[in-house]
Amino acid sequence: MILKLQKRDQHGKNKVDKLRQEGLVPGVVYSKGEEAVSVTVVEKDLVKAYEVNGLSNIFKADLDGAQKDLLIKEIQKHPFKNQILHFDAYLIDMTQKIRVTIPVVLEGRDSIKAQPSVIMQIIDSIEIECLPGDLPSEAVVNVVDMQIGDNMTVADLDIAGNDKIHIHVEPEEVVAVLSEPQEENLEETDEEVSAEVPTVAETKAKEEE
């Protein structure tokens, strides 16, 4: 899919609100060594591109008739309406390395064999550096065979062995931990409550003091 962008001159809240009413989303495209360009895009096209490519994939964009490689960096959504308010994107030079943050995915977290158990994800995203053509959409670690007390670290991620990708996090950093579920001791709780409630004899003795 090629996302069609158009340069815009409209600025200010009223003009931007009017664009949104027309189904357009205002945005800014940045590029190294050049001034940022204000643009608009059809909202439904941006939604489709975002759903397909996410924030960590590069896709093609048509900017006033010139085809560019683009990376969406941020999408601002309305707090309660199903509407995109603004987006930021960067033009990419495919020959230059880029530094981006990608999500960390725990594959098979709903099918962990060791049960009962609780999986805790410590790292949700990770910063990496690579050429645009080598950019992964996510970093994955399979947790299906984890045992109680096991840790998964950055070194266990699928991208950790890829020489084309530099991870800006230490390999020993913990990504996920599997532990036993914490059960409350109801008997202790009942005993504590009982100890706090005075008996009839204790109440009577207190009144006679």
Tab-separated table of C-alpha atoms in Angstrom:
chain	number	residue	atom	x	y	z
A	1	MET	CA	0.000	0.000	0.000
A	2	ILE	CA	1.250	3.486	-0.897
A	3	LEU	CA	0.077	6.159	1.509
A	4	LYS	CA	-0.752	9.380	-0.305
A	5	LEU	CA	0.311	12.534	1.528
A	6	GLN	CA	-0.391	16.111	0.510
A	7	LYS	CA	1.431	19.193	1.713
A	8	ARG	CA	-0.751	21.621	3.652
A	9	ASP	CA	-0.637	25.310	4.396
A	10	GLN	CA	-3.518	25.307	6.871
A	11	HIS	CA	-2.463	25.857	10.461
A	12	GLY	CA	-4.309	26.878	13.582
A	13	LYS	CA	-6.985	25.058	15.552
A	14	ASN	CA	-9.991	26.114	13.459
A	15	LYS	CA	-8.421	25.148	10.133
A	16	VAL	CA	-7.089	21.878	11.515
A	17	ASP	CA	-10.482	21.009	12.992
A	18	LYS	CA	-12.044	21.638	9.582
A	19	LEU	CA	-9.566	19.208	7.998
A	20	ARG	CA	-10.574	16.547	10.500
A	21	GLN	CA	-14.253	17.143	9.722
A	22	GLU	CA	-13.426	16.429	6.071
A	23	GLY	CA	-11.891	13.058	7.019
A	24	LEU	CA	-8.295	14.253	6.788
A	25	VAL	CA	-5.578	13.895	9.412
A	26	PRO	CA	-2.900	16.588	9.829
A	27	GLY	CA	0.660	15.432	10.287
A	28	VAL	CA	4.310	16.371	10.116
A	29	VAL	CA	6.984	14.568	8.107
A	30	TYR	CA	10.571	14.965	9.291
A	31	SER	CA	13.764	14.215	7.373
A	32	LYS	CA	17.414	14.513	8.317
A	33	GLY	CA	18.969	17.818	7.263
A	34	GLU	CA	15.724	19.248	5.895
A	35	GLU	CA	12.838	21.272	7.240
A	36	ALA	CA	9.780	19.429	8.523
A	37	VAL	CA	6.849	19.314	6.105
A	38	SER	CA	3.219	19.745	7.194
A	39	VAL	CA	0.952	17.260	5.424
A	40	THR	CA	-2.512	15.744	5.409
A	41	VAL	CA	-3.649	12.200	4.723
A	42	VAL	CA	-7.047	10.550	4.349
A	43	GLU	CA	-7.816	9.120	7.790
A	44	LYS	CA	-9.118	5.749	6.567
A	45	ASP	CA	-5.914	5.267	4.522
A	46	LEU	CA	-3.754	6.088	7.540
A	47	VAL	CA	-5.729	3.669	9.715
A	48	LYS	CA	-5.238	0.907	7.156
A	49	ALA	CA	-1.507	1.616	6.843
A	50	TYR	CA	-1.137	1.709	10.617
A	51	GLU	CA	-2.980	-1.598	11.047
A	52	VAL	CA	-0.828	-3.269	8.385
A	53	ASN	CA	2.535	-1.719	9.197
A	54	GLY	CA	2.324	-0.553	12.806
A	55	LEU	CA	4.832	1.920	14.214
A	56	SER	CA	7.939	-0.106	13.485
A	57	ASN	CA	7.586	-0.987	9.804
A	58	ILE	CA	8.605	1.079	6.787
A	59	PHE	CA	6.135	1.618	3.979
A	60	LYS	CA	5.882	3.575	0.786
A	61	ALA	CA	4.355	7.034	0.683
A	62	ASP	CA	3.536	9.393	-2.152
A	63	LEU	CA	4.450	12.950	-1.155
A	64	ASP	CA	3.169	15.330	-3.821
A	65	GLY	CA	3.964	12.848	-6.590
A	66	ALA	CA	7.346	11.664	-5.254
A	67	GLN	CA	7.552	8.172	-3.775
A	68	LYS	CA	9.280	8.033	-0.385
A	69	ASP	CA	10.112	5.459	2.291
A	70	LEU	CA	8.309	6.445	5.468
A	71	LEU	CA	8.322	5.372	9.116
A	72	ILE	CA	5.411	6.432	11.323
A	73	LYS	CA	6.816	7.492	14.685
A	74	GLU	CA	3.722	8.566	16.578
A	75	ILE	CA	-0.038	8.604	16.189
A	76	GLN	CA	-2.148	10.767	18.465
A	77	LYS	CA	-5.680	9.485	19.018
A	78	HIS	CA	-8.709	11.200	20.514
A	79	PRO	CA	-9.114	10.179	24.190
A	80	PHE	CA	-12.644	8.820	23.714
A	81	LYS	CA	-13.632	9.218	20.060
A	82	ASN	CA	-12.545	6.721	17.424
A	83	GLN	CA	-10.502	9.372	15.640
A	84	ILE	CA	-6.850	10.063	14.805
A	85	LEU	CA	-5.925	13.639	15.641
A	86	HIS	CA	-2.342	13.895	14.390
A	87	PHE	CA	0.657	11.854	13.289
A	88	ASP	CA	4.425	12.251	13.026
A	89	ALA	CA	6.533	10.407	10.458
A	90	TYR	CA	10.126	10.305	9.242
A	91	LEU	CA	11.483	9.950	5.729
A	92	ILE	CA	13.943	7.085	5.679
A	93	ASP	CA	17.231	6.718	3.821
A	94	MET	CA	17.481	2.978	3.156
A	95	THR	CA	21.303	3.179	3.180
A	96	GLN	CA	21.526	4.686	6.676
A	97	LYS	CA	20.983	2.879	9.979
A	98	ILE	CA	18.051	3.961	12.090
A	99	ARG	CA	17.441	3.688	15.825
A	100	VAL	CA	13.888	2.725	16.753
A	101	THR	CA	11.856	1.086	19.507
A	102	ILE	CA	9.943	-2.110	18.743
A	103	PRO	CA	7.495	-4.098	20.891
A	104	VAL	CA	8.530	-7.241	22.776
A	105	VAL	CA	6.083	-10.122	22.301
A	106	LEU	CA	5.782	-13.154	24.602
A	107	GLU	CA	4.802	-15.881	22.160
A	108	GLY	CA	2.559	-18.579	23.634
A	109	ARG	CA	1.864	-16.772	26.896
A	110	ASP	CA	-1.674	-18.213	26.928
A	111	SER	CA	-0.407	-21.772	26.389
A	112	ILE	CA	2.287	-22.075	29.068
A	113	LYS	CA	2.592	-25.739	30.075
A	114	ALA	CA	3.552	-25.137	33.716
A	115	GLN	CA	0.245	-24.501	35.486
A	116	PRO	CA	-0.899	-22.878	37.672
A	117	SER	CA	1.493	-20.029	36.963
A	118	VAL	CA	1.698	-16.291	36.444
A	119	ILE	CA	3.789	-14.723	33.668
A	120	MET	CA	5.110	-11.225	34.341
A	121	GLN	CA	6.481	-9.204	31.431
A	122	ILE	CA	9.239	-6.864	32.611
A	123	ILE	CA	10.207	-5.313	29.250
A	124	ASP	CA	7.399	-4.303	26.861
A	125	SER	CA	9.564	-2.665	24.190
A	126	ILE	CA	13.210	-2.519	23.210
A	127	GLU	CA	15.440	-0.064	21.377
A	128	ILE	CA	17.408	-1.371	18.413
A	129	GLU	CA	19.561	-0.039	15.583
A	130	CYS	CA	19.832	-1.423	12.057
A	131	LEU	CA	19.435	-0.651	8.372
A	132	PRO	CA	15.810	0.042	7.412
A	133	GLY	CA	15.675	-3.064	5.250
A	134	ASP	CA	16.567	-5.230	8.268
A	135	LEU	CA	14.049	-3.660	10.638
A	136	PRO	CA	11.870	-6.271	12.411
A	137	SER	CA	8.316	-5.426	13.416
A	138	GLU	CA	8.772	-6.957	16.873
A	139	ALA	CA	11.130	-8.914	19.131
A	140	VAL	CA	9.757	-12.343	20.082
A	141	VAL	CA	10.504	-14.909	22.786
A	142	ASN	CA	8.589	-18.179	23.167
A	143	VAL	CA	7.475	-18.795	26.751
A	144	VAL	CA	5.436	-22.001	26.334
A	145	ASP	CA	8.043	-24.269	27.963
A	146	MET	CA	8.992	-21.948	30.828
A	147	GLN	CA	9.045	-23.545	34.286
A	148	ILE	CA	8.214	-21.931	37.614
A	149	GLY	CA	11.114	-19.666	38.567
A	150	ASP	CA	12.446	-19.328	35.003
A	151	ASN	CA	13.539	-15.978	33.584
A	152	MET	CA	13.671	-14.972	29.937
A	153	THR	CA	16.294	-12.348	29.118
A	154	VAL	CA	17.121	-10.078	26.196
A	155	ALA	CA	19.568	-12.755	25.053
A	156	ASP	CA	16.594	-15.106	24.513
A	157	LEU	CA	14.845	-12.791	22.028
A	158	ASP	CA	14.688	-13.993	18.431
A	159	ILE	CA	16.601	-10.912	17.221
A	160	ALA	CA	19.453	-11.392	19.706
A	161	GLY	CA	21.413	-13.627	17.331
A	162	ASN	CA	21.001	-11.346	14.323
A	163	ASP	CA	24.313	-9.652	13.488
A	164	LYS	CA	22.489	-7.007	11.452
A	165	ILE	CA	20.609	-5.740	14.501
A	166	HIS	CA	22.209	-3.989	17.456
A	167	ILE	CA	20.146	-4.097	20.658
A	168	HIS	CA	20.616	-1.128	22.980
A	169	VAL	CA	19.855	-3.174	26.093
A	170	GLU	CA	22.192	-5.483	28.011
A	171	PRO	CA	21.711	-9.198	27.120
A	172	GLU	CA	21.183	-10.210	30.758
A	173	GLU	CA	18.245	-7.824	31.282
A	174	VAL	CA	15.149	-9.832	32.283
A	175	VAL	CA	12.250	-9.761	29.819
A	176	ALA	CA	9.784	-12.079	31.585
A	177	VAL	CA	9.461	-14.119	34.788
A	178	LEU	CA	7.261	-17.146	35.482
A	179	SER	CA	6.147	-17.618	39.065
A	180	GLU	CA	3.538	-19.391	41.164
A	181	PRO	CA	0.260	-17.564	41.764
A	182	GLN	CA	0.120	-15.835	45.133
A	183	GLU	CA	-2.613	-17.370	47.302
A	184	GLU	CA	-3.951	-15.586	50.346
A	185	ASN	CA	-3.959	-17.576	53.559
A	186	LEU	CA	-7.635	-17.301	54.501
A	187	GLU	CA	-7.140	-19.081	57.843
A	188	GLU	CA	-4.579	-16.501	58.968
A	189	THR	CA	-6.874	-13.703	57.844
A	190	ASP	CA	-9.790	-15.147	59.805
A	191	GLU	CA	-7.607	-15.546	62.908
A	192	GLU	CA	-6.397	-11.956	62.643
A	193	VAL	CA	-9.974	-10.649	62.327
A	194	SER	CA	-11.108	-12.784	65.287
A	195	ALA	CA	-8.260	-11.485	67.426
A	196	GLU	CA	-9.319	-7.910	66.718
A	197	VAL	CA	-13.013	-8.487	67.684
A	198	PRO	CA	-13.505	-8.610	71.485
A	199	THR	CA	-15.557	-11.400	73.075
A	200	VAL	CA	-18.715	-10.715	75.076
A	201	ALA	CA	-16.824	-11.324	78.330
A	202	GLU	CA	-14.056	-8.919	77.289
A	203	THR	CA	-16.616	-6.244	76.401
A	204	LYS	CA	-18.447	-6.684	79.732
A	205	ALA	CA	-15.199	-6.527	81.694
A	206	LYS	CA	-14.244	-3.370	79.850
A	207	GLU	CA	-17.582	-1.747	80.723
A	208	GLU	CA	-17.185	-2.635	84.442
A	209	GLU	CA	-13.725	-0.985	84.644
